[in-house]
PDB file of C-alpha atoms in Angstrom:
ATOM      1  CA  MET X  29     -12.809  37.722 -39.149  1.00  0.00           C
ATOM      2  CA  TRP X  30     -10.972  36.147 -36.298  1.00  0.00           C
ATOM      3  CA  ARG X  31     -11.730  32.535 -35.505  1.00  0.00           C
ATOM      4  CA  MET X  32     -11.886  31.517 -31.921  1.00  0.00           C
ATOM      5  CA  ALA X  33      -8.945  29.241 -31.153  1.00  0.00           C
ATOM      6  CA  ARG X  34      -9.775  25.708 -30.149  1.00  0.00           C
ATOM      7  CA  PRO X  35      -8.860  24.869 -26.564  1.00  0.00           C
ATOM      8  CA  ARG X  36      -5.641  22.974 -26.428  1.00  0.00           C
ATOM      9  CA  LYS X  37      -5.473  19.521 -24.936  1.00  0.00           C
ATOM     10  CA  PRO X  38      -3.491  19.387 -21.708  1.00  0.00           C
ATOM     11  CA  LEU X  39       0.112  18.561 -22.430  1.00  0.00           C
ATOM     12  CA  LEU X  40       1.021  14.948 -21.835  1.00  0.00           C
ATOM     13  CA  SER X  41       3.128  14.551 -18.704  1.00  0.00           C
ATOM     14  CA  ARG X  42       4.363  11.860 -16.381  1.00  0.00           C
ATOM     15  CA  ASP X  43       1.816  12.932 -13.783  1.00  0.00           C
ATOM     16  CA  ARG X  44      -1.093  12.605 -16.234  1.00  0.00           C
ATOM     17  CA  ILE X  45       0.084   9.161 -17.317  1.00  0.00           C
ATOM     18  CA  VAL X  46       0.479   7.994 -13.720  1.00  0.00           C
ATOM     19  CA  GLU X  47      -2.952   9.324 -12.802  1.00  0.00           C
ATOM     20  CA  ALA X  48      -4.601   7.542 -15.739  1.00  0.00           C
ATOM     21  CA  ALA X  49      -2.706   4.316 -15.065  1.00  0.00           C
ATOM     22  CA  GLY X  50      -3.591   4.462 -11.382  1.00  0.00           C
ATOM     23  CA  ALA X  51      -7.270   4.846 -12.221  1.00  0.00           C
ATOM     24  CA  LEU X  52      -7.089   1.765 -14.470  1.00  0.00           C
ATOM     25  CA  VAL X  53      -5.317  -0.260 -11.790  1.00  0.00           C
ATOM     26  CA  ASP X  54      -7.881   0.758  -9.165  1.00  0.00           C
ATOM     27  CA  THR X  55     -10.909  -0.111 -11.272  1.00  0.00           C
ATOM     28  CA  GLU X  56      -9.721  -3.054 -13.379  1.00  0.00           C
ATOM     29  CA  GLY X  57      -6.447  -4.360 -11.932  1.00  0.00           C
ATOM     30  CA  LEU X  58      -2.842  -4.524 -13.075  1.00  0.00           C
ATOM     31  CA  GLU X  59      -3.562  -6.471 -16.243  1.00  0.00           C
ATOM     32  CA  ALA X  60      -5.771  -3.666 -17.560  1.00  0.00           C
ATOM     33  CA  VAL X  61      -2.790  -1.339 -17.969  1.00  0.00           C
ATOM     34  CA  SER X  62      -1.450  -1.214 -21.510  1.00  0.00           C
ATOM     35  CA  THR X  63      -0.100   1.527 -23.719  1.00  0.00           C
ATOM     36  CA  ARG X  64      -3.184   1.187 -25.918  1.00  0.00           C
ATOM     37  CA  ARG X  65      -5.600   1.653 -23.023  1.00  0.00           C
ATOM     38  CA  LEU X  66      -3.611   4.517 -21.560  1.00  0.00           C
ATOM     39  CA  ALA X  67      -3.270   6.293 -24.866  1.00  0.00           C
ATOM     40  CA  ALA X  68      -7.020   6.050 -25.432  1.00  0.00           C
ATOM     41  CA  ALA X  69      -7.772   7.350 -21.947  1.00  0.00           C
ATOM     42  CA  LEU X  70      -5.397  10.280 -22.425  1.00  0.00           C
ATOM     43  CA  GLY X  71      -6.434  11.049 -26.007  1.00  0.00           C
ATOM     44  CA  VAL X  72      -2.929  10.613 -27.413  1.00  0.00           C
ATOM     45  CA  SER X  73      -1.085   8.194 -29.649  1.00  0.00           C
ATOM     46  CA  GLY X  74       0.534   5.173 -28.025  1.00  0.00           C
ATOM     47  CA  PRO X  75       4.134   6.028 -29.009  1.00  0.00           C
ATOM     48  CA  SER X  76       3.897   9.391 -27.258  1.00  0.00           C
ATOM     49  CA  LEU X  77       3.867   7.579 -23.910  1.00  0.00           C
ATOM     50  CA  TYR X  78       7.407   6.391 -24.567  1.00  0.00           C
ATOM     51  CA  ASN X  79       8.651   9.961 -24.311  1.00  0.00           C
ATOM     52  CA  HIS X  80       7.982   9.629 -20.585  1.00  0.00           C
ATOM     53  CA  PHE X  81       8.200   5.912 -19.760  1.00  0.00           C
ATOM     54  CA  ARG X  82      10.114   3.175 -21.535  1.00  0.00           C
ATOM     55  CA  THR X  83       7.977   0.231 -20.418  1.00  0.00           C
ATOM     56  CA  LYS X  84       4.703  -0.717 -18.780  1.00  0.00           C
ATOM     57  CA  ASP X  85       6.646  -1.834 -15.706  1.00  0.00           C
ATOM     58  CA  GLU X  86       8.073   1.678 -15.353  1.00  0.00           C
ATOM     59  CA  ILE X  87       4.553   3.083 -15.414  1.00  0.00           C
ATOM     60  CA  LEU X  88       3.388   0.633 -12.742  1.00  0.00           C
ATOM     61  CA  ASP X  89       6.450   1.454 -10.644  1.00  0.00           C
ATOM     62  CA  ALA X  90       5.480   5.122 -10.833  1.00  0.00           C
ATOM     63  CA  VAL X  91       1.902   4.331  -9.821  1.00  0.00           C
ATOM     64  CA  ALA X  92       3.186   2.314  -6.868  1.00  0.00           C
ATOM     65  CA  ASP X  93       5.491   5.137  -5.847  1.00  0.00           C
ATOM     66  CA  SER X  94       2.639   7.633  -5.980  1.00  0.00           C
ATOM     67  CA  VAL X  95       0.861   5.491  -3.364  1.00  0.00           C
ATOM     68  CA  SER X  96       3.991   5.305  -1.190  1.00  0.00           C
ATOM     69  CA  ALA X  97       4.217   9.092  -1.380  1.00  0.00           C
ATOM     70  CA  ARG X  98       0.859   9.340   0.409  1.00  0.00           C
ATOM     71  CA  VAL X  99       2.181   7.622   3.534  1.00  0.00           C
ATOM     72  CA  ASP X 100       2.803  10.031   6.403  1.00  0.00           C
ATOM     73  CA  LEU X 101       6.399   9.942   7.647  1.00  0.00           C
ATOM     74  CA  SER X 102       6.283  12.963   9.950  1.00  0.00           C
ATOM     75  CA  MET X 103       6.084  10.756  13.046  1.00  0.00           C
ATOM     76  CA  PHE X 104       9.726   9.788  12.493  1.00  0.00           C
ATOM     77  CA  ASP X 105      11.012  13.363  12.753  1.00  0.00           C
ATOM     78  CA  GLY X 106      13.349  13.142  15.698  1.00  0.00           C
ATOM     79  CA  GLY X 107      11.030  11.852  18.398  1.00  0.00           C
ATOM     80  CA  PRO X 108      12.216   9.265  20.953  1.00  0.00           C
ATOM     81  CA  ASP X 109       8.964   7.274  20.892  1.00  0.00           C
ATOM     82  CA  TRP X 110       9.861   4.624  18.328  1.00  0.00           C
ATOM     83  CA  ARG X 111       6.873   2.447  19.265  1.00  0.00           C
ATOM     84  CA  GLY X 112       4.342   5.265  18.856  1.00  0.00           C
ATOM     85  CA  ALA X 113       5.974   6.237  15.564  1.00  0.00           C
ATOM     86  CA  LEU X 114       5.717   2.707  14.193  1.00  0.00           C
ATOM     87  CA  HIS X 115       2.089   2.500  15.287  1.00  0.00           C
ATOM     88  CA  ALA X 116       1.114   5.759  13.567  1.00  0.00           C
ATOM     89  CA  TRP X 117       3.123   4.941  10.452  1.00  0.00           C
ATOM     90  CA  ALA X 118       1.606   1.461  10.148  1.00  0.00           C
ATOM     91  CA  HIS X 119      -1.892   2.932  10.152  1.00  0.00           C
ATOM     92  CA  SER X 120      -0.984   5.612   7.603  1.00  0.00           C
ATOM     93  CA  TYR X 121       0.639   3.016   5.341  1.00  0.00           C
ATOM     94  CA  ARG X 122      -2.311   0.637   5.593  1.00  0.00           C
ATOM     95  CA  ASP X 123      -4.776   3.458   4.869  1.00  0.00           C
ATOM     96  CA  ALA X 124      -2.883   4.323   1.683  1.00  0.00           C
ATOM     97  CA  LEU X 125      -2.880   0.689   0.571  1.00  0.00           C
ATOM     98  CA  ALA X 126      -6.534   0.190   1.468  1.00  0.00           C
ATOM     99  CA  ASP X 127      -7.432   2.906  -1.030  1.00  0.00           C
ATOM    100  CA  HIS X 128      -5.386   1.209  -3.785  1.00  0.00           C
ATOM    101  CA  PRO X 129      -5.207  -2.548  -3.028  1.00  0.00           C
ATOM    102  CA  ASN X 130      -4.613  -3.606  -6.645  1.00  0.00           C
ATOM    103  CA  ILE X 131      -1.158  -1.999  -6.666  1.00  0.00           C
ATOM    104  CA  VAL X 132       0.022  -3.965  -3.595  1.00  0.00           C
ATOM    105  CA  PRO X 133       1.701  -6.748  -5.661  1.00  0.00           C
ATOM    106  CA  VAL X 134       3.961  -4.128  -7.260  1.00  0.00           C
ATOM    107  CA  LEU X 135       4.803  -2.575  -3.889  1.00  0.00           C
ATOM    108  CA  ALA X 136       5.536  -6.038  -2.500  1.00  0.00           C
ATOM    109  CA  ARG X 137       8.519  -6.349  -4.850  1.00  0.00           C
ATOM    110  CA  GLY X 138      10.357  -3.766  -2.747  1.00  0.00           C
ATOM    111  CA  PRO X 139      11.265  -0.114  -3.291  1.00  0.00           C
ATOM    112  CA  GLY X 140      13.858  -0.749  -5.994  1.00  0.00           C
ATOM    113  CA  ARG X 141      14.722   2.728  -7.318  1.00  0.00           C
ATOM    114  CA  ARG X 142      11.398   4.353  -6.451  1.00  0.00           C
ATOM    115  CA  PRO X 143      12.078   7.658  -4.600  1.00  0.00           C
ATOM    116  CA  ALA X 144       9.050   7.671  -2.280  1.00  0.00           C
ATOM    117  CA  GLY X 145       9.557   4.006  -1.425  1.00  0.00           C
ATOM    118  CA  LEU X 146      13.207   4.656  -0.621  1.00  0.00           C
ATOM    119  CA  ARG X 147      12.324   7.675   1.543  1.00  0.00           C
ATOM    120  CA  LEU X 148       9.897   5.455   3.431  1.00  0.00           C
ATOM    121  CA  ALA X 149      12.521   2.769   4.039  1.00  0.00           C
ATOM    122  CA  ASP X 150      15.098   5.392   5.001  1.00  0.00           C
ATOM    123  CA  ALA X 151      12.755   7.030   7.520  1.00  0.00           C
ATOM    124  CA  VAL X 152      11.924   3.772   9.292  1.00  0.00           C
ATOM    125  CA  PHE X 153      15.520   2.533   9.390  1.00  0.00           C
ATOM    126  CA  GLY X 154      16.824   5.912  10.547  1.00  0.00           C
ATOM    127  CA  ALA X 155      14.282   6.215  13.339  1.00  0.00           C
ATOM    128  CA  MET X 156      14.995   2.716  14.632  1.00  0.00           C
ATOM    129  CA  THR X 157      18.765   3.137  14.691  1.00  0.00           C
ATOM    130  CA  GLU X 158      18.444   6.543  16.354  1.00  0.00           C
ATOM    131  CA  ALA X 159      16.277   4.920  19.030  1.00  0.00           C
ATOM    132  CA  GLY X 160      19.094   2.492  19.823  1.00  0.00           C
ATOM    133  CA  TRP X 161      18.332  -0.561  17.707  1.00  0.00           C
ATOM    134  CA  SER X 162      21.327  -2.001  15.892  1.00  0.00           C
ATOM    135  CA  PRO X 163      21.388  -1.662  12.083  1.00  0.00           C
ATOM    136  CA  ALA X 164      20.666  -5.387  11.726  1.00  0.00           C
ATOM    137  CA  GLN X 165      17.724  -5.174  14.130  1.00  0.00           C
ATOM    138  CA  ALA X 166      16.409  -2.027  12.461  1.00  0.00           C
ATOM    139  CA  THR X 167      16.495  -3.794   9.092  1.00  0.00           C
ATOM    140  CA  ARG X 168      14.528  -6.731  10.500  1.00  0.00           C
ATOM    141  CA  ILE X 169      11.967  -4.421  12.097  1.00  0.00           C
ATOM    142  CA  GLY X 170      11.443  -2.589   8.815  1.00  0.00           C
ATOM    143  CA  ALA X 171      10.998  -5.899   6.999  1.00  0.00           C
ATOM    144  CA  LEU X 172       8.665  -7.295   9.655  1.00  0.00           C
ATOM    145  CA  MET X 173       6.434  -4.239   9.597  1.00  0.00           C
ATOM    146  CA  ARG X 174       6.350  -4.227   5.825  1.00  0.00           C
ATOM    147  CA  TYR X 175       5.351  -7.899   5.656  1.00  0.00           C
ATOM    148  CA  PHE X 176       2.568  -7.309   8.148  1.00  0.00           C
ATOM    149  CA  ILE X 177       1.181  -4.125   6.574  1.00  0.00           C
ATOM    150  CA  LEU X 178       1.321  -5.351   2.981  1.00  0.00           C
ATOM    151  CA  GLY X 179      -0.194  -8.676   3.980  1.00  0.00           C
ATOM    152  CA  SER X 180      -3.092  -6.932   5.684  1.00  0.00           C
ATOM    153  CA  ALA X 181      -3.869  -5.080   2.450  1.00  0.00           C
ATOM    154  CA  VAL X 182      -3.811  -8.071   0.100  1.00  0.00           C
ATOM    155  CA  ALA X 183      -7.241  -9.429   0.963  1.00  0.00           C
ATOM    156  CA  SER X 184     -10.042  -9.371   3.494  1.00  0.00           C
ATOM    157  CA  PHE X 185     -10.264 -12.268   5.931  1.00  0.00           C
ATOM    158  CA  ALA X 186     -13.911 -11.578   6.714  1.00  0.00           C
ATOM    159  CA  ARG X 187     -15.032 -11.320   3.111  1.00  0.00           C
ATOM    160  CA  GLY X 188     -13.490 -14.719   2.476  1.00  0.00           C
ATOM    161  CA  PHE X 189     -16.648 -16.204   3.982  1.00  0.00           C
ATOM    162  CA  VAL X 190     -20.024 -16.237   2.232  1.00  0.00           C
ATOM    163  CA  ASP X 191     -23.285 -14.886   3.595  1.00  0.00           C
ATOM    164  CA  ASP X 192     -24.945 -18.288   3.647  1.00  0.00           C
ATOM    165  CA  ARG X 193     -25.535 -20.197   6.874  1.00  0.00           C
ATOM    166  CA  ALA X 194     -25.930 -23.463   4.942  1.00  0.00           C
ATOM    167  CA  ALA X 195     -22.324 -23.259   3.741  1.00  0.00           C
ATOM    168  CA  TYR X 196     -21.096 -23.904   7.287  1.00  0.00           C
ATOM    169  CA  ASP X 197     -22.999 -26.965   8.436  1.00  0.00           C
ATOM    170  CA  PRO X 198     -22.184 -27.585  12.129  1.00  0.00           C
ATOM    171  CA  ALA X 199     -21.889 -31.281  11.322  1.00  0.00           C
ATOM    172  CA  ASP X 200     -18.882 -30.481   9.167  1.00  0.00           C
ATOM    173  CA  TYR X 201     -17.589 -27.289  10.822  1.00  0.00           C
ATOM    174  CA  PRO X 202     -18.632 -27.340  14.489  1.00  0.00           C
ATOM    175  CA  HIS X 203     -16.886 -24.035  15.291  1.00  0.00           C
ATOM    176  CA  LEU X 204     -18.052 -21.973  12.305  1.00  0.00           C
ATOM    177  CA  GLY X 205     -21.710 -21.588  13.178  1.00  0.00           C
ATOM    178  CA  GLN X 206     -21.467 -17.778  12.948  1.00  0.00           C
ATOM    179  CA  ALA X 207     -19.070 -17.596  10.000  1.00  0.00           C
ATOM    180  CA  HIS X 208     -21.831 -16.508   7.616  1.00  0.00           C
ATOM    181  CA  LEU X 209     -22.062 -13.236   9.570  1.00  0.00           C
ATOM    182  CA  LEU X 210     -18.449 -12.276   8.928  1.00  0.00           C
ATOM    183  CA  ALA X 211     -18.959 -10.984   5.386  1.00  0.00           C
ATOM    184  CA  GLU X 212     -21.238  -8.152   6.475  1.00  0.00           C
ATOM    185  CA  ARG X 213     -18.787  -7.159   9.205  1.00  0.00           C
ATOM    186  CA  GLY X 214     -15.741  -7.189   6.986  1.00  0.00           C
ATOM    187  CA  ARG X 215     -14.332  -3.782   7.827  1.00  0.00           C
ATOM    188  CA  GLU X 216     -14.839  -4.203  11.562  1.00  0.00           C
ATOM    189  CA  VAL X 217     -13.196  -7.631  11.574  1.00  0.00           C
ATOM    190  CA  ASP X 218     -10.272  -6.657   9.363  1.00  0.00           C
ATOM    191  CA  GLU X 219      -9.500  -3.419  11.189  1.00  0.00           C
ATOM    192  CA  GLY X 220      -9.742  -5.191  14.535  1.00  0.00           C
ATOM    193  CA  ALA X 221      -7.414  -7.915  13.325  1.00  0.00           C
ATOM    194  CA  PHE X 222      -4.917  -5.333  12.091  1.00  0.00           C
ATOM    195  CA  GLU X 223      -4.903  -3.480  15.399  1.00  0.00           C
ATOM    196  CA  THR X 224      -4.617  -6.730  17.373  1.00  0.00           C
ATOM    197  CA  GLY X 225      -1.690  -7.919  15.275  1.00  0.00           C
ATOM    198  CA  LEU X 226       0.015  -4.543  15.353  1.00  0.00           C
ATOM    199  CA  ALA X 227      -0.239  -4.348  19.148  1.00  0.00           C
ATOM    200  CA  ALA X 228       1.172  -7.865  19.453  1.00  0.00           C
ATOM    201  CA  LEU X 229       4.105  -7.020  17.195  1.00  0.00           C
ATOM    202  CA  LEU X 230       4.903  -3.812  19.046  1.00  0.00           C
ATOM    203  CA  ASP X 231       4.538  -5.476  22.452  1.00  0.00           C
ATOM    204  CA  GLY X 232       7.027  -8.126  21.375  1.00  0.00           C
ATOM    205  CA  LEU X 233       9.450  -5.528  20.053  1.00  0.00           C
ATOM    206  CA  ALA X 234       9.130  -3.542  23.288  1.00  0.00           C
ATOM    207  CA  LEU X 235      10.200  -6.603  25.268  1.00  0.00           C
ATOM    208  CA  GLN X 236      13.223  -7.036  23.010  1.00  0.00           C
ATOM    209  CA  TYR X 237      14.037  -3.348  23.376  1.00  0.00           C
ATOM    210  CA  GLU X 238      13.941  -3.539  27.170  1.00  0.00           C
ATOM    211  CA  ALA X 239      16.290  -6.530  27.059  1.00  0.00           C
ATOM    212  CA  LEU X 240      18.557  -4.645  24.680  1.00  0.00           C
ATOM    213  CA  LYS X 241      18.763  -1.627  26.959  1.00  0.00           C
ATOM    214  CA  GLY X 242      19.253  -3.809  30.009  1.00  0.00           C
ATOM    215  CA  ALA X 243      22.221  -5.480  28.402  1.00  0.00           C
ATOM    216  CA  VAL X 244      24.014  -2.194  27.745  1.00  0.00           C
TER     217      VAL X 244
END
């Protein structure tokens, strides 16, 4: 009599490890990631993870790179509108980070050897130099945009205030009489702040670009 074969467990792979680690980071933060926790989540022994990653930091790097890979770079494909490209890219980048804010500290270290992170940096730098910015200026623009986008994803300004009118006594804080309302409008405030800051940055860069072209 033939016995029905038991279904096999999915083979362990880098993608499965990254997916499990990313889920832990999203729900519990960076400190929750350990080989023990990952092995338990994947139904494998801890040492088997080392066939794919040597260290926890390598796993977190891979999680970070999987987030970078979600950022749209198509706006940099040969178009002359560098300002419009930066605007669209900044929103795509922020959207990716907003879905996975706990991984931002790893991304803030820089791309290192991460392929998606390097493709991102290459696309921005290439588009800026092709638009006429010098390599030094293109590097600064890439850094500036990165600082701004990553900073916007670290925390919410609006949710830094509590929903309690008594916390902002006009006798002590005469200009914060409505601050208790900010918490419930967190998304609106934060998205508005991002768009305001982005427009200011791009307006300033446009002025520099006009001066650059006028000097040629």
